[in-house]
Amino acid sequence: MRLLMSRGTASPLTVVVALGTAQTIAWASSYYLPAILAAPIAGDLGLAPTYVFAALSGALIISGLLGPRVGHAIDTFGGRSLLAVSNLVLAVGLLLLSAAYGVAALITAWILLGIGMGMGLYEAAFATLARIYGADARRTITGITLIAGFASTLGWPLTTWLATEYGWRAACQLWAVIHIGLALPLNLSLPRAAPLHQESGPSTGASRQSGRQSETFVMILLAYMFAAASFVSSGVSAILPTMLVAFGATPAQALLAGALVGPAQVGARLLEAGWLGRFHPLLSARLAMLMNPIGVLALIAGGPWLAPAFAVLYGAGNGIITIARGTLPLALFGPVGFGRRVGMISLPSRATGAFAPLALGLMVEHLGSSALWISALASVSAFFALLLLRGDQTA
């Protein structure tokens, strides 16, 4: 099977900037929204903030369940139109959220947001790039994560300012306007992908695995690895200051450490775009999964004074693993059927990511600093899963 592409006149840099900006908007207005608006939404509706975060968890589950179907659709038709539709769905969800005065409307809004997230976040963007650039999509995948990595950095201050000045309902409404006025045209500017054409003889990465590791085995290992990585990433990110304080750090040390996570993620992605980009993505992923355990060991050995070192290592690992969600399946299986495979692989990780903050929060409450060891063990188990994979799947 051969993948034909219609790249038009758009350069890869133009595509990366357009899709990266659209991804920044999508992440800032959905996944990162409750961090700022959970308290005012809950206060206005007479609920505990936990209900808003529970709604986000439900939305993540919905987005994960949609993953395989969304990926198959992108494999078949390309992702340009689907990403554009995701902007419309997210805009409607945000408008409904802004008009919510009860639990039913809140839940309905987050169902729509979950559908939009399933159609419009990283997995869909990665599949779109694989459909446009085929096996050469690695650099563009890295590029959009470099831009969208600032989603919280840019989105949180903007959402906070809007909610403070005009109220949380107006903040949701403005994000909806940004989706329609900016993100939608950006996604529509992406090149169209031409239809897939069949050729006789085995030529896909999946069919070339005869005599090598089976696709099912590789898919299971990748699904487990990304699920474990998502558990660590979502859980630790949500409670990092609390976890460090439980370990013995002062609130100031914990806040300083937390502020270093974002720059560490960006720095690691720049490294992936440069030096690490010369090697197979398996090397990057294996190094990334060791970062959190090494950080935990440093924290245990050096005490709270090494909290910044832990944060930098943890953030660097997160930054690279985000890229590996797209580049590793692409390298192992090739571009044909990429969207469906990534959708299936990402389903468990959406579930673990949804429940990790609650799970690790309870561990910190009952086990204290031992929760750090649990996160390290999860990362180590993912590292060993990666050791079982070989990098010659498409050779």
XYZ file of N, CA and C in Angstrom, residues 64-159:
288
model
N -10.762 9.472 24.411
C -10.005 8.255 24.183
C -10.797 7.209 23.428
N -12.079 7.052 23.776
C -12.927 6.086 23.087
C -13.114 6.445 21.618
N -13.094 7.728 21.331
C -13.243 8.171 19.943
C -11.961 7.996 19.134
N -10.830 7.836 19.807
C -9.537 7.834 19.147
C -9.417 6.903 17.947
N -9.733 5.601 18.095
C -9.580 4.697 16.944
C -10.433 5.097 15.751
N -11.683 5.534 15.988
C -12.552 5.933 14.872
C -12.047 7.218 14.211
N -11.618 8.160 15.028
C -11.074 9.404 14.478
C -9.818 9.104 13.659
N -8.948 8.256 14.202
C -7.734 7.905 13.484
C -8.021 7.210 12.166
N -8.995 6.298 12.167
C -9.354 5.607 10.921
C -9.896 6.600 9.893
N -10.692 7.556 10.357
C -11.230 8.567 9.437
C -10.111 9.403 8.826
N -9.117 9.759 9.637
C -7.996 10.541 9.112
C -7.172 9.704 8.143
N -6.973 8.417 8.453
C -6.261 7.534 7.530
C -6.956 7.495 6.173
N -8.277 7.536 6.200
C -9.050 7.376 4.972
C -9.205 8.683 4.204
N -9.524 9.751 4.924
C -9.881 11.005 4.249
C -8.897 12.147 4.478
N -7.963 11.992 5.406
C -7.111 13.111 5.789
C -7.707 13.840 6.980
N -6.891 14.666 7.640
C -7.338 15.272 8.887
C -7.788 16.716 8.808
N -7.609 17.352 7.661
C -7.917 18.774 7.541
C -9.358 19.081 7.937
N -10.310 18.390 7.339
C -11.721 18.659 7.614
C -12.105 18.267 9.034
N -11.545 17.142 9.518
C -11.894 16.680 10.859
C -11.390 17.654 11.922
N -10.193 18.168 11.743
C -9.682 19.158 12.681
C -10.533 20.426 12.655
N -10.992 20.814 11.471
C -11.861 21.991 11.372
C -13.182 21.750 12.096
N -13.746 20.559 11.936
C -14.992 20.231 12.643
C -14.766 20.248 14.152
N -13.574 19.815 14.593
C -13.298 19.827 16.034
C -13.374 21.236 16.599
N -12.959 22.234 15.823
C -13.065 23.622 16.269
C -14.519 24.015 16.483
N -15.397 23.587 15.582
C -16.823 23.894 15.716
C -17.412 23.209 16.944
N -17.039 21.944 17.149
C -17.565 21.197 18.299
C -17.070 21.806 19.606
N -15.788 22.138 19.659
C -15.247 22.762 20.871
C -15.885 24.123 21.126
N -16.130 24.885 20.076
C -16.769 26.194 20.236
C -18.178 26.047 20.792
N -18.946 25.089 20.261
C -20.307 24.863 20.758
C -20.263 24.397 22.208
N -19.318 23.504 22.525
C -19.185 23.049 23.906
C -18.868 24.184 24.865
N -17.990 25.082 24.449
C -17.636 26.232 25.296
C -18.813 27.190 25.464
N -19.554 27.405 24.393
C -20.731 28.268 24.492
C -21.780 27.659 25.415
N -21.975 26.347 25.315
C -22.930 25.679 26.207
C -22.448 25.742 27.644
N -21.139 25.581 27.853
C -20.597 25.689 29.204
C -20.834 27.080 29.763
N -20.671 28.092 28.925
C -20.869 29.466 29.392
C -22.321 29.733 29.770
N -23.240 28.931 29.222
C -24.664 29.114 29.506
C -25.181 28.138 30.556
N -24.277 27.374 31.172
C -24.694 26.346 32.127
C -25.081 26.961 33.471
N -26.255 26.552 33.954
C -26.710 26.974 35.283
C -27.088 25.778 36.143
N -26.751 24.589 35.676
C -27.048 23.375 36.426
C -26.129 22.250 36.002
N -26.246 21.133 36.707
C -25.364 19.996 36.462
C -25.580 19.402 35.078
N -26.832 19.328 34.637
C -27.133 18.705 33.343
C -26.427 19.441 32.202
N -26.511 20.762 32.203
C -25.851 21.538 31.153
C -24.337 21.425 31.259
N -23.821 21.386 32.491
C -22.375 21.232 32.695
C -21.888 19.915 32.094
N -22.624 18.836 32.379
C -22.231 17.521 31.861
C -22.329 17.491 30.342
N -23.411 18.046 29.794
C -23.587 18.066 28.340
C -22.464 18.844 27.664
N -22.090 19.964 28.263
C -21.010 20.778 27.698
C -19.707 20.001 27.664
N -19.404 19.276 28.723
C -18.149 18.530 28.760
C -18.196 17.289 27.887
N -19.375 16.754 27.637
C -19.478 15.678 26.648
C -19.073 16.201 25.275
N -19.595 17.388 24.917
C -19.214 17.995 23.643
C -17.726 18.327 23.611
N -17.212 18.855 24.712
C -15.785 19.163 24.760
C -14.947 17.891 24.631
N -15.420 16.791 25.227
C -14.717 15.516 25.089
C -14.694 15.039 23.651
N -15.814 15.209 22.946
C -15.867 14.845 21.531
C -14.894 15.713 20.732
N -14.909 17.017 21.012
C -13.990 17.917 20.316
C -12.541 17.599 20.604
N -12.228 17.224 21.856
C -10.864 16.855 22.207
C -10.439 15.582 21.470
N -11.356 14.624 21.375
C -11.046 13.391 20.658
C -10.769 13.624 19.188
N -11.410 14.650 18.624
C -11.237 14.961 17.204
C -10.096 15.928 16.937
N -9.646 16.672 17.960
C -8.783 17.803 17.662
C -7.500 17.965 18.432
N -7.138 17.022 19.325
C -5.890 17.191 20.072
C -4.740 16.442 19.386
N -3.681 16.175 20.127
C -2.434 15.720 19.523
C -2.559 14.507 18.608
N -3.294 13.464 19.063
C -3.344 12.249 18.261
C -3.881 12.538 16.863
N -4.941 13.360 16.793
C -5.509 13.713 15.488
C -4.526 14.559 14.680
N -3.818 15.464 15.356
C -2.838 16.301 14.654
C -1.678 15.455 14.130
N -1.196 14.508 14.953
C -0.106 13.643 14.511
C -0.532 12.816 13.298
N -1.747 12.261 13.370
C -2.240 11.448 12.251
C -2.379 12.294 10.990
N -2.796 13.542 11.149
C -2.917 14.446 9.998
C -1.569 14.683 9.351
N -0.546 14.900 10.165
C 0.797 15.121 9.629
C 1.342 13.859 8.960
N 1.070 12.685 9.569
C 1.506 11.437 8.944
C 0.822 11.230 7.604
N -0.418 11.697 7.499
C -1.178 11.567 6.250
C -0.665 12.529 5.179
N -0.112 13.653 5.604
C 0.413 14.637 4.657
C 1.851 14.311 4.256
N 2.691 14.002 5.267
C 4.124 13.857 5.008
C 4.624 12.421 5.049
N 3.758 11.464 5.381
C 4.177 10.076 5.405
C 5.272 9.823 6.423
N 6.252 9.029 6.038
C 7.332 8.662 6.949
C 8.224 9.843 7.307
N 8.085 10.962 6.605
C 8.898 12.149 6.877
C 8.243 13.108 7.878
N 7.224 12.634 8.592
C 6.448 13.521 9.464
C 7.104 13.794 10.809
N 8.213 13.140 11.113
C 8.775 13.257 12.463
C 9.100 14.699 12.844
N 9.749 15.437 11.947
C 10.133 16.821 12.282
C 8.918 17.720 12.459
N 7.881 17.514 11.651
C 6.689 18.356 11.798
C 5.942 18.021 13.082
N 5.937 16.738 13.466
C 5.321 16.353 14.743
C 6.048 17.033 15.893
N 7.372 16.997 15.850
C 8.154 17.684 16.879
C 7.867 19.180 16.880
N 7.719 19.751 15.683
C 7.479 21.184 15.572
C 6.189 21.639 16.221
N 5.108 20.896 16.002
C 3.847 21.356 16.596
C 3.841 21.196 18.111
N 4.563 20.193 18.631
C 4.627 20.071 20.091
C 5.452 21.188 20.703
N 6.444 21.702 19.950
C 7.209 22.846 20.446
C 6.307 24.065 20.624
N 5.412 24.277 19.666
C 4.512 25.435 19.748
C 3.415 25.191 20.779
N 2.732 24.056 20.658
C 1.599 23.778 21.556
C 2.035 23.512 22.984
N 3.337 23.290 23.188
C 3.828 23.135 24.549
C 3.627 24.378 25.403
N 3.337 25.500 24.756
C 3.077 26.743 25.484
C 1.582 26.961 25.745
N 0.771 25.924 25.544
C -0.677 26.079 25.707
C -1.045 26.539 27.113
N -0.448 25.916 28.119
C -0.754 26.341 29.493
C -0.078 27.667 29.818
N 1.146 27.862 29.307
C 1.882 29.100 29.576
C 1.123 30.318 29.069
N 0.518 30.192 27.897
C -0.248 31.293 27.321
C -1.711 31.259 27.746
N -2.272 30.053 27.812
C -3.700 29.917 28.074
C -4.104 30.265 29.490
N -3.331 29.830 30.473
C -3.700 30.099 31.858
C -3.741 31.588 32.181
N -2.723 32.368 31.815
C -2.825 33.810 32.092
C -3.993 34.479 31.362
N -4.230 34.092 30.097
C -5.335 34.696 29.356
C -6.672 34.338 29.981
N -6.854 33.065 30.332
C -8.109 32.641 30.964
C -8.291 33.326 32.313
